[in-house]
XYZ file of C-alpha atoms in Angstrom:
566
model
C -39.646 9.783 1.152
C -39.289 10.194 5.108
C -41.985 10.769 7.572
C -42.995 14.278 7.959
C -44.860 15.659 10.938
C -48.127 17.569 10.441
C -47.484 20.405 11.785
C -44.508 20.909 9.911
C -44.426 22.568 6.818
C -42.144 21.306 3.344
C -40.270 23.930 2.551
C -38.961 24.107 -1.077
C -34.945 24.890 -1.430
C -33.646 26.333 -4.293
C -30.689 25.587 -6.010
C -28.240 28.779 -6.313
C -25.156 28.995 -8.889
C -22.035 29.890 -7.385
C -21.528 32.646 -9.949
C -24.714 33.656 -8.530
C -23.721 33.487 -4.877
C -20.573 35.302 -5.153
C -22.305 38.629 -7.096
C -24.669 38.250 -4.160
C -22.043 38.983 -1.738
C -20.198 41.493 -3.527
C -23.356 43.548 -3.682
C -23.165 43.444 -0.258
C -20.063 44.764 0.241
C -20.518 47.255 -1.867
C -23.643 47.915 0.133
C -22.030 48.284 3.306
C -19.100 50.357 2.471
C -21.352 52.933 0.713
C -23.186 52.536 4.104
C -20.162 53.202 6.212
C -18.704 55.984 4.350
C -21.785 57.266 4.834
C -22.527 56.938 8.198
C -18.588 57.430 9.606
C -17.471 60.517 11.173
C -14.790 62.452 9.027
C -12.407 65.194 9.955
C -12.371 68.681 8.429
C -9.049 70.245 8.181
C -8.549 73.876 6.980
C -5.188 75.209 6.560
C -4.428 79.578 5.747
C -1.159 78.497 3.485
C -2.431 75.570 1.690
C -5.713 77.443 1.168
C -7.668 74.498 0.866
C -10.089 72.022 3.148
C -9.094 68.704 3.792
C -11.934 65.707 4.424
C -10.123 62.930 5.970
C -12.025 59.569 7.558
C -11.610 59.276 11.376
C -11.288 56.107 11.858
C -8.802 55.052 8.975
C -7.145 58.216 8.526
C -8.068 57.865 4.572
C -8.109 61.397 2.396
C -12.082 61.605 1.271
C -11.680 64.766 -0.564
C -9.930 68.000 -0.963
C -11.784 71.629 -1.318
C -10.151 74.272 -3.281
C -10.074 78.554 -2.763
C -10.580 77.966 1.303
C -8.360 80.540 2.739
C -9.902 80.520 6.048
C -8.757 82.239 9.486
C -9.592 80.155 13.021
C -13.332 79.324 13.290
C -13.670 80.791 9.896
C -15.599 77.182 8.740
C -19.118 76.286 9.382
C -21.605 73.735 7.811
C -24.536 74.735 6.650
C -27.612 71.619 7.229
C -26.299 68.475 5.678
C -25.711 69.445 1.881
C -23.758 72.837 1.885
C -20.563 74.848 4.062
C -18.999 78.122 4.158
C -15.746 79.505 4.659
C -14.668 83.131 5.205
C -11.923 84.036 3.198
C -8.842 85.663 5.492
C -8.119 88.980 4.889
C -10.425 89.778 2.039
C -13.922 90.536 2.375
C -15.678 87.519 1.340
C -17.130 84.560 1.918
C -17.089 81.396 -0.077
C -20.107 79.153 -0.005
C -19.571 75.465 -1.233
C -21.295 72.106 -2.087
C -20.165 68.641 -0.876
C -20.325 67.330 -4.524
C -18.211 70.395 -5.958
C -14.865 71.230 -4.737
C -14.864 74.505 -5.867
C -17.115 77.183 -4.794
C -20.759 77.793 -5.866
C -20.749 81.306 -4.756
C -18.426 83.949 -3.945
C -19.878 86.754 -1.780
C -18.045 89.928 -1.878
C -19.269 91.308 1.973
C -18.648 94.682 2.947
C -15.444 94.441 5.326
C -12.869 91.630 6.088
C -14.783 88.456 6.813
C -13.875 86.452 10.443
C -15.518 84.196 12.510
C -18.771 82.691 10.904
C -21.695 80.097 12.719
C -24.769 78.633 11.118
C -27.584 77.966 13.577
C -29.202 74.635 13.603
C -31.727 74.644 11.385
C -29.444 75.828 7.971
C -31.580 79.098 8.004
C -29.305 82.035 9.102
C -25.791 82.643 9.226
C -23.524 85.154 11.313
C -20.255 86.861 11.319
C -18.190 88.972 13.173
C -15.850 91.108 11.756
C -12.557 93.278 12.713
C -14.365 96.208 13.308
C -16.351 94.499 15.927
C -19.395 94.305 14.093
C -21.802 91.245 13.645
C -23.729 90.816 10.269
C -26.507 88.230 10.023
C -28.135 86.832 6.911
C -30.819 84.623 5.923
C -29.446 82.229 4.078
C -32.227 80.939 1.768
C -32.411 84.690 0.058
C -29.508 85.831 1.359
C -30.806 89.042 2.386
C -28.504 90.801 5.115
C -31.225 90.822 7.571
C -29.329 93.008 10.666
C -26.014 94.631 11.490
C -25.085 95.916 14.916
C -21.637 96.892 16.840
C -21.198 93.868 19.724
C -17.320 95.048 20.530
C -15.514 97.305 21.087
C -12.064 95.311 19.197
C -12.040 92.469 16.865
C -14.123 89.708 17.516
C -12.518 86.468 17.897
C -15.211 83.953 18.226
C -19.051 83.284 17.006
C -21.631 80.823 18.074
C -25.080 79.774 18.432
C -26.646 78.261 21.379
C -27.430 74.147 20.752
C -31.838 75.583 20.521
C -30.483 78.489 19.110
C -32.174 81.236 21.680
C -28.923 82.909 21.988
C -25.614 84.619 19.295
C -22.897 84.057 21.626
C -19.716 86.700 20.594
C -16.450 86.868 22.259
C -13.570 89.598 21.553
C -10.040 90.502 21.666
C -11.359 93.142 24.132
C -12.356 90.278 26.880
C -15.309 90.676 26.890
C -18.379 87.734 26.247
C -21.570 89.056 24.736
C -25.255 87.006 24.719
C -27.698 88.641 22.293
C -31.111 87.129 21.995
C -32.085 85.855 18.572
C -35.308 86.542 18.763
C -34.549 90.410 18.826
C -32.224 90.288 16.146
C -34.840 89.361 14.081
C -37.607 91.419 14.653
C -37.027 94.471 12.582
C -38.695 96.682 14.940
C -35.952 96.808 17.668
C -34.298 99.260 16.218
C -31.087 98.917 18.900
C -30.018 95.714 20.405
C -28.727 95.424 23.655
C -26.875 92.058 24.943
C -28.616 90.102 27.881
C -25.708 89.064 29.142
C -22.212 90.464 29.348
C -19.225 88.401 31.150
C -16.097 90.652 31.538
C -14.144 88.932 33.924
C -11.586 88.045 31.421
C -8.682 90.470 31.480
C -7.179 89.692 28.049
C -8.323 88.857 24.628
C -10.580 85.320 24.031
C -9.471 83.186 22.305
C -12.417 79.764 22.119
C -15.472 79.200 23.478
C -17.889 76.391 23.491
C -21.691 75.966 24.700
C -22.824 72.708 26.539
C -26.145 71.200 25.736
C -29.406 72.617 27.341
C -29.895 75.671 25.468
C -30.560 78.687 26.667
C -30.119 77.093 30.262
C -27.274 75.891 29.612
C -22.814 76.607 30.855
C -20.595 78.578 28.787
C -16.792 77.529 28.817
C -14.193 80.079 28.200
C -10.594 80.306 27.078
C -8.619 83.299 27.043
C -4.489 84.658 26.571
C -4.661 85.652 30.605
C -4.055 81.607 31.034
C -7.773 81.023 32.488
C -10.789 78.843 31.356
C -13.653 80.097 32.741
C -17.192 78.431 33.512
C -20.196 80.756 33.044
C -23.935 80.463 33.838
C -26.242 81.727 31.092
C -29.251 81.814 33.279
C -27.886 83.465 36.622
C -24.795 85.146 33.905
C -22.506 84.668 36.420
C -19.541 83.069 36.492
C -19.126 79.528 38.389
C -15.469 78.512 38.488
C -11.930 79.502 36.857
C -9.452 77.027 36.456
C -5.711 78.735 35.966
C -3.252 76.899 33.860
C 0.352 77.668 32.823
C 0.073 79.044 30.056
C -2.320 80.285 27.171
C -4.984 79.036 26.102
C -6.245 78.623 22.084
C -8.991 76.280 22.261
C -11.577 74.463 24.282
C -13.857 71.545 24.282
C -16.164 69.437 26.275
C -17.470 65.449 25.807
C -20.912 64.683 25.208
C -21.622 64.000 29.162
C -19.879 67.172 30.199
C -17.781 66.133 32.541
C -14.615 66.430 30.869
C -12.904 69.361 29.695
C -10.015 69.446 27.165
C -8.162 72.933 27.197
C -5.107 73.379 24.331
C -2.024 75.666 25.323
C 0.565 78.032 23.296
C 2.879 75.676 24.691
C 1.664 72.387 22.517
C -0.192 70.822 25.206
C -3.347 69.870 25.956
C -4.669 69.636 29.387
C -7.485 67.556 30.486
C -9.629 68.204 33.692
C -12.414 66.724 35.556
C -15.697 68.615 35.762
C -17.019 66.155 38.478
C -13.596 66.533 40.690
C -13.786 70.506 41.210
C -14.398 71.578 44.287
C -18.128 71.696 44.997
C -17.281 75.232 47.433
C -15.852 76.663 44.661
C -19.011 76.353 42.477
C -21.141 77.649 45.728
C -19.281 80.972 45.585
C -22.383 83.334 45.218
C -23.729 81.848 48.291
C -20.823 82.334 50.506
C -20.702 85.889 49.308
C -23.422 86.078 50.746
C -22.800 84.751 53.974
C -20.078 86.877 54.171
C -22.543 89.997 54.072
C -24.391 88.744 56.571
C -22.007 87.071 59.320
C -19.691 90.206 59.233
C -20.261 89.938 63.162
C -18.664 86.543 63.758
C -14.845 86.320 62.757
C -14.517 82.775 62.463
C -17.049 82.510 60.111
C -15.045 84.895 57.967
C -12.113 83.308 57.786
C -13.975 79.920 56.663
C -15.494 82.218 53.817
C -12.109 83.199 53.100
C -10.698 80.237 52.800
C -13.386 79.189 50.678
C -13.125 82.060 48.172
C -9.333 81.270 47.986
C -10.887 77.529 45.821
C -12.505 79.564 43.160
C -9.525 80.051 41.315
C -8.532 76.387 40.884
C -4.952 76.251 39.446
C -4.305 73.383 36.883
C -0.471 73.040 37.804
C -1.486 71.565 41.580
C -2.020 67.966 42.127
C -5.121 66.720 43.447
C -5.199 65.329 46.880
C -5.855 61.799 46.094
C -2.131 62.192 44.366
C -3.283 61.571 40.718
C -0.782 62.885 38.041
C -1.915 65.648 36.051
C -3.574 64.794 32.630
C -1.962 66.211 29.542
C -1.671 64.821 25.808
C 1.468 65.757 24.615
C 2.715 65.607 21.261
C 2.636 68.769 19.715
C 5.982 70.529 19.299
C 3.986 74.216 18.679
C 0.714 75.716 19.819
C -2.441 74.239 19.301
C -5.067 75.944 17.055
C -8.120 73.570 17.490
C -9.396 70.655 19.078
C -12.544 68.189 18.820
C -13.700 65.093 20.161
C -15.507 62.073 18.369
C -19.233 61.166 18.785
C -18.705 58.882 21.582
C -15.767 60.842 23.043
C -13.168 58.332 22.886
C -11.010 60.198 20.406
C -9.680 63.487 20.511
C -8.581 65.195 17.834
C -5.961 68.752 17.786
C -4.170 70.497 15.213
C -1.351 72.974 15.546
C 0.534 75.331 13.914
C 3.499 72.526 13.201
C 1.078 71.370 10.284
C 0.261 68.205 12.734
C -3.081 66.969 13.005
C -2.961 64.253 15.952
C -5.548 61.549 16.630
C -5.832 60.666 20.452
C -6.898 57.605 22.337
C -8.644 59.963 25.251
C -8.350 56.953 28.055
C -4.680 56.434 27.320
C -3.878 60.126 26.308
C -1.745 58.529 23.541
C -1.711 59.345 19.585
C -3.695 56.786 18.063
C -3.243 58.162 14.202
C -0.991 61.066 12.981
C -1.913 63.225 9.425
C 0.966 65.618 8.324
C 1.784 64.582 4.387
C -0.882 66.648 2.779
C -1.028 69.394 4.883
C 1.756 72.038 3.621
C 0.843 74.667 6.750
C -0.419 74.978 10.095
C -4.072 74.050 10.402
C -6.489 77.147 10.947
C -9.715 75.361 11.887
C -10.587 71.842 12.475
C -14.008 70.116 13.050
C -15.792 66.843 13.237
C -19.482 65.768 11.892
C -20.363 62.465 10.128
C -19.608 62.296 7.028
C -22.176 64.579 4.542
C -19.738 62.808 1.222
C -21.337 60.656 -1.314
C -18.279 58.876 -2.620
C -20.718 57.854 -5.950
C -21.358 61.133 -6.735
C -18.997 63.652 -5.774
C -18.173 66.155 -8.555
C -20.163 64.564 -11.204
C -21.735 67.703 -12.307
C -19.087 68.652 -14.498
C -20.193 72.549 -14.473
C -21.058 74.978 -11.985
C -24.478 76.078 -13.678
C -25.401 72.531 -13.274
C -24.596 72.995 -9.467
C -26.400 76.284 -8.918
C -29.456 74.670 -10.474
C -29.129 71.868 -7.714
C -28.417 74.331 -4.744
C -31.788 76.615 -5.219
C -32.383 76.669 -1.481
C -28.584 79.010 -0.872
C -28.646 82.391 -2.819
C -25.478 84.867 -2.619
C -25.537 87.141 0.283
C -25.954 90.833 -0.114
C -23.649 93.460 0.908
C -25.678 96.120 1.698
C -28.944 95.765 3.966
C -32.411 96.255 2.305
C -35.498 97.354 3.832
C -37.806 96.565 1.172
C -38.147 93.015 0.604
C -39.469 91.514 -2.828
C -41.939 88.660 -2.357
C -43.013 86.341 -4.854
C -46.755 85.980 -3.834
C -48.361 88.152 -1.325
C -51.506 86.366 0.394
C -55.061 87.980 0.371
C -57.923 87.046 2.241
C -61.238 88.078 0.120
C -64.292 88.524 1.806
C -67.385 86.637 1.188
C -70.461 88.442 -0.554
C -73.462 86.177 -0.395
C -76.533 87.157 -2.846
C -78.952 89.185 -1.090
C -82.162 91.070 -2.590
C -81.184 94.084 -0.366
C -77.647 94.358 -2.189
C -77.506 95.569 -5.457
C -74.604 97.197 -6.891
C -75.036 99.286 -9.937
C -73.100 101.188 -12.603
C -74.366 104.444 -11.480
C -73.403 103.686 -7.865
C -70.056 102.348 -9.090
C -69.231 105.954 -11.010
C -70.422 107.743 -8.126
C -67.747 106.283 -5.935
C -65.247 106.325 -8.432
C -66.206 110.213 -8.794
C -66.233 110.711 -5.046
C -62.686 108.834 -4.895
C -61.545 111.695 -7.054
C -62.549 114.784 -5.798
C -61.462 113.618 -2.522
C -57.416 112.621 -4.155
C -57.714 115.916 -5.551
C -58.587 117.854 -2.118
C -56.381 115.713 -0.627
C -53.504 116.728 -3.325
C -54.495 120.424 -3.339
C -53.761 120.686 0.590
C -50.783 118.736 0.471
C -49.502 121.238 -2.287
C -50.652 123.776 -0.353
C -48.319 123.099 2.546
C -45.475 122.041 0.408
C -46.200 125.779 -0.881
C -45.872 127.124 2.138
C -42.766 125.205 3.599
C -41.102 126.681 0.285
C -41.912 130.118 1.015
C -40.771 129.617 4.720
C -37.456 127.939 3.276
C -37.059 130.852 0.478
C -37.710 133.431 3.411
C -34.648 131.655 5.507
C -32.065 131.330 2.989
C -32.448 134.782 2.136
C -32.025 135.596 5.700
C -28.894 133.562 5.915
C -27.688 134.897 2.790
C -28.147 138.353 4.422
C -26.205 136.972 7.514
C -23.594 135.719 5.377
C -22.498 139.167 3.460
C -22.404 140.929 6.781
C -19.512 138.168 8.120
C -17.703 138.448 4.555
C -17.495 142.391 4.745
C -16.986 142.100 8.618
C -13.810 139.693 7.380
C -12.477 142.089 4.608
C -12.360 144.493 7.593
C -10.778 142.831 9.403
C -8.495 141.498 6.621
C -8.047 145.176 6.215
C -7.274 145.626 9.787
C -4.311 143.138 9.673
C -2.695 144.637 6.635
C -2.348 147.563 8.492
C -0.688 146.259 11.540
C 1.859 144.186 9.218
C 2.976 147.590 7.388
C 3.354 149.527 11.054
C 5.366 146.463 12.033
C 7.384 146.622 9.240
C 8.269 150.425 9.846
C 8.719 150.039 13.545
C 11.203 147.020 12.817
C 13.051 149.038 10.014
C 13.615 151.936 12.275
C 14.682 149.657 15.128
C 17.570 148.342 13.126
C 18.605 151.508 11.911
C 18.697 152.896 15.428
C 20.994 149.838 16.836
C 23.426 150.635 13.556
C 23.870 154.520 14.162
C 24.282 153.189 18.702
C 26.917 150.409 16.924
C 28.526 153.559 14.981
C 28.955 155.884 17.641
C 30.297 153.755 20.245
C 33.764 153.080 18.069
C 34.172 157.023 18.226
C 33.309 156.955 22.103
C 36.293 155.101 22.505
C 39.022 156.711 20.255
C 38.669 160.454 21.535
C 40.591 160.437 24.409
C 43.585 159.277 22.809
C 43.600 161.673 20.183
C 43.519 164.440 23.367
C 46.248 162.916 25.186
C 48.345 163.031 22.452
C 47.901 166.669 21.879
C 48.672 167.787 25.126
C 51.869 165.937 24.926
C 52.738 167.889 22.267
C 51.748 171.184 23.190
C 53.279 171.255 26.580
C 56.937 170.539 26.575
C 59.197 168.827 28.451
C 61.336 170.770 31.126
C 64.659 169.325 31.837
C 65.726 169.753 35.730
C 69.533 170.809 35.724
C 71.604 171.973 38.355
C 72.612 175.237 36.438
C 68.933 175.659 35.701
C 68.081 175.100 39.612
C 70.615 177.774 40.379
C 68.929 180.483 37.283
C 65.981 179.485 39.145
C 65.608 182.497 42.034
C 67.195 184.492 39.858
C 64.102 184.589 37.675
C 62.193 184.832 40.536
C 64.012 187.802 41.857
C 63.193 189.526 39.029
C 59.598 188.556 38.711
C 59.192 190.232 42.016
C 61.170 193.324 40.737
């Protein structure tokens, strides 16, 4: 035995099997990877062709699992908490709600017109939509009672979101125009017509993404439109701060978690990166100078700084900064791009186009990190990125769907039509307390003296209501007789003048028959006109005949006359 120290203590080792030790360790692998396929951020991929949903890992670019019936338009996919998502079903008017252990649908919800754009707020409780028509539906999605329906445009609307505290339903159009309805109003069933807080129409063609930063209801609004402009919007002054103009348009936006990068995809196939922080500071102080220029309208120089300075507003994309950096674009894409999203931390960027191409970027070096275009037979519709809600352990287990619907009580089907009445399942009543008192003292003849007194008075109450329901009969009999009246007068007034018309029809008939048989006797005696004086001429010829001068007849001549005069 060796010397041990007293203040040290003898700690007992045991003795582990290796067949112990290596079960040990494979635990804990196992362990960890259900750990990190929990906690990793996967990629959801929607395509209109394939019709189905893609969950792929974003870090290893492994296929997680595959969601049937998802025929989904752009921003046509939302998740709904951590357990359930929906998809709206392009061109048909429904909208598919689905479990992440099921990869078919739980519920199929026919709505009432062609489903679009659809958002969940944050909290899992209520779920929009904007349609075609421009309308906005909103549901609650525990009961799935169609809680409000209002017209927000004028054309289709293109895009659908919540604010990150959800105080605002932010809805963007084909008709340009940005719409900020407050939630709160929605709700409350006793506005009977909404109006928008805010309205942003400086877009002159249809949107086409937008995207809310973090802060809420006091928070920037970025923009993306066809008229090649991404726009930066205040939702507390609801004006707008700065417009960036690139070369050409523009299908999707996104920002970073710090917000001060800004990643803009093209119809061309790129995508265009630009620095919040690097923007001209005038350009953001616009209102103010506009305001200077209202009051300085004295001093000349001061108005051509101002002008000079409203010329910045408009940033253009295609110039070069002044420091001389190149311009910042990620290309790889040979056709437009229909979505884009960043990672957690911001370091990858992820786009998908209509090629069928979804590209993984490296954001600092702008190059594709990770490529996924096997399983994919279309272009991609949608894409987003969240961690990852899949338990590999026990996805699909539930062999049928009844088993799932019993699992997924908090989602019900949504209704197509609104209802006014809802059905609770308790309703809470507050009793009040009698104490016993010597002075109270209810009886039975007390008790059938009320219950009397409630009677005649439902009875009084029913006679006088019967008695004006009486009355408004009479009154109604009296007026319908009174229109009836009214309406034999027009119908003989219209026989007359049906009468009236018959008339003139068989006077116009005469007239015109005796019109054409005057132009055939004019067409008759015009022919005869013409011949006559031939006939004439020819008579005369014969009757008077032809004299012959002779020279023995010239010399008879005075002879005759001679004896004329005898």
């Amino acid at each position: 035995m060796g010397f041990v120290p007293k203040n040290k203590r003898v700690v007992k080792i045991k003795h582990v099997k290796l067949s112990d030790a290596t079960t040990d360790e494979q635990q804990h692998k196992k362990n960890t990877t259900s750990l990190s396929n929990i906690t990793s951020e996967v990629i959801a991929i929607t395509s209109k062709e394939d019709s189905s949903l893609f969950i792929y890992d974003l870090r290893n670019g492994n296929l997680i699992a595959t969601f049937n019936n998802t025929n989904n338009d752009s921003n046509g996919f939302c998740t709904i908490g951590s357990e359930y998502f929906a998809t709206s079903q392009a061109n048909k008017a429904m909208i598919n709600i689905y479990n992440w252990k099921k990869d078919q649908p739980i519920y199929k919800t026919p709505i009432q017109e062609k489903s679009g754009p659809i958002c969940c707020s944050s909290d899992g409780n209520y779920l929009v939509m904007g349609s075609a028509s421009g309308m906005v539906y909103l549901w609650e999605i525990s009961t799935g009672t169609l809680l409000r329906m209002w017209e927000a445009h004028y054309n289709k609307i293109s895009c659908i979101t919540f604010t990150k505290d959800d105080f605002y339903i932010i809805t963007a159009g084909d008709d340009g125009i940005i719409n900020c309805w407050s939630f709160e109003q929605c709700l409350d069933r006793d506005v009977s017509l909404l109006r928008a807080r805010n309205s942003f129409s400086d877009h002159s063609l249809g949107i086409t993404s937008i995207v809310c930063s973090f802060g809420g209801c006091n928070s920037r609004l970025f923009s993306v439109s066809l008229d090649r402009t991404c726009k930066i919007w205040d939702l507390v002054t609801g004006r707008c701060i700065n417009s960036i103009i690139f070369p050409t348009y523009l299908t999707s936006v996104c920002l970073d978690s710090t917000e001060t990068t800004c990643y803009v995809g093209g119809g061309d196939g790129i995508i265009y990166q630009t620095d919040l922080i690097q923007l001209n500071p005038q350009s953001i102080q616009l209102l103010n100078i506009n305001n200077n220029n209202n009051k300085n309208n004295n001093n000349k120089n001061n108005n051509n700084n101002n002008n000079n300075n409203n010329s910045l507003a408009a940033q253009s994309f295609t110039n070069e900064n002044e420091v001389g950096n190149k311009r910042k674009t990620f290309n790889g894409h040979s056709k437009a791009i229909t979505s884009i999203s960043l990672s957690m931390d911001g370091s990858l960027l992820i786009s998908g186009s209509i090629d069928g191409n979804c590209n993984i970027w490296d954001t600092f070096s702008r190059q594709i990190v990770r490529s996924i275009a096997n399983t994919i037979k279309g272009s991609i519709s949608s894409l987003s990125v969240f961690m990852n809600p899949i338990d590999s352990l026990n996805f699909n287990v539930n062999g049928t769907a009844e088993n799932n619907k019993k699992a997924s009580d908090p989602i019900a089907p949504f209704e197509k039509y609104s209802s006014n009445n809802i059905d609770r399942t308790s309703v809470p009543i507050k009793l009040k307390q009698i104490h016993d008192n010597e002075n109270i003292k209810i009886t039975v003849s007390n008790l059938q003296s009320r219950i009397e007194n409630t009677f005649v008075s439902n009875e009084q109450i029913t006679n006088h209501t019967n008695l004006e329901n009486n009355n408004k009969i009479i009154e109604l009999n009296k007026t319908i007789q009174e229109y009836e009246k009214e309406i034999l007068q027009f119908k003989k007034q219209i026989q007359n003048l049906q009468d009236n018309n018959n008339a003139l029809k068989l006077t116009n008939d005469q007239l015109s028959k005796q019109f054409v048989l005057y132009k055939q006797q004019q067409q008759q005696q015009q022919p005869q006109q013409k011949s006559k004086p031939a006939k004439k001429s020819a008579k005369e010829i014969e009757e008077k005949p032809v004299v012959v001068v002779t020279a023995a007849s010239q010399e008879t001549m005075p002879n005759k006359k001679q004896k004329t005069k005898k």
